[in-house]
């Protein structure tokens, strides 16, 4: 990995091109949303409501219930005011101030998300190799925690929506888990077909959801308007002062109100800062506040409603329609997370932390729409396991929080290094800007550690297992490249020796993939040994992935002539680019290389890794890496090479 903000490869994408090419279908990091004839601020804002805020919008289903249902908070009017004030100021501090005001400024050439932040932070400290190594490890671990969160969030969201049927009638209780599993299966089963057909409804349905929860809240606030006084921070401070122990314990439940808050940053490159901020301050934040305060007003009037305050806000005639709407909203929130999992996995693969996986494009128009079967069904199996193990949204709430609060803490730490070493701000200002949020995040994380034995271990176990796989792959690839480098021959010297008595030349072009430029690929040695010929044109191609989200076509290829119609070519990709090697190589026609797609063959070396005792990694990790390497999808599919033009030659390599 190489390059940074000052690199000649760096190129900020044109926001208008992003809007035009990605706006009209549910592609990209979280999936897209609405169909229209041209992009606009209003349409982008509507899309942000459907994609960015679906998760945090459904947190009203369970947040208040879990705080008061925990049994730690004595039910008094003063405590209702205190808890609502804590909710309001948690949303204000973590979402409005931290993410919307500070973190959204840390864009990586227009892109956001933990992977983009990790790349930005690592480039900011590239002159400090030891610190950079630790930051990469911390950032990768945070990315792994995303998958743990990605298992809990759809499970708790859909389950809490379906649990609304229990309010309609206790007889529905037995149907909650089976119905939840059916809905989740249907959601994951349709992923292979893409979401272009339903994506246009994401924004409008979620907008209706926010309107409904706002109206529900207003209807109860009208009966107890005094509840609005809870906006004052003195109620939150008073509760924390009088109940410090209880406050620390319930922070693990309060954090549920900011589930999905990190999506503001993750989807920045998709929608832009202005639509995300506009959607938050005009629609999302007011709707959430009204609903939470409406639930508080309901609890003042009817303390028995604590068992499910959200659904008990609705009149009887509206219960079933509300359950249906809530289920639709949670499915949309889950869809956004699934699409995000595909995108994040693809980016992590291109950064070199996971083996190649099968990537299928679900749209002929938009390359951002992808489907990864292994990720899709792996997530589904883990989500089913979570639903079956925990069996209720309350139990899942006990498992939720550790992963997301640790991710928030990691984001704050990475932000410090970006603004200190990347933006060169004074140390005192950097500490002031991130120190407060660090303390808040640390308090939430510490509180959630109390859930460790009650289920918090589950997302941590998932994140830890994926982290082990990622680090094993990264280190194994390093060992493999070291082994190849030790045995490699110098390419210019080798060609000079070959052409002293050249073999027969055949028509066409041979493209040899090599990990290191300037070295002789094994595929070339095998071709000369067995076929005893060279093609008319020979390209020695190295694909490089950089810590940049996008690298434009004008910076895609670098070419150097080696003489005798042989060329060394380097092809550059950012971690959000879609690799397409034949398309990239078409650019070198103008640089003296006569390349005809119909007569081009691609020679790849399919290495078989042999673990050895001593050196490198422990024996079991070397065996794990060898298995991962064996199961990785072929480079041909990953680089979009034509099937009928690929020749794979095997070799064994010891690590």
XYZ file of C-alpha atoms in Angstrom, residues 141 145 148 399 402-403 406 445 449 452 455-466:
22
model
C -9.668 -4.256 14.554
C -15.939 -4.972 14.991
C -19.955 -7.960 15.038
C -25.140 -8.158 23.627
C -19.448 -3.166 23.269
C -18.557 -3.393 19.574
C -15.295 0.502 20.883
C -17.529 1.636 26.417
C -18.167 -3.885 29.464
C -19.581 -8.832 28.639
C -23.887 -11.467 25.656
C -21.354 -8.744 24.925
C -18.819 -11.493 24.247
C -20.736 -12.490 21.105
C -19.928 -9.499 18.813
C -16.424 -9.343 20.322
C -15.897 -13.008 19.475
C -17.005 -12.371 15.890
C -14.794 -9.295 15.563
C -11.827 -11.064 17.181
C -12.134 -14.085 14.881
C -12.240 -11.872 11.781
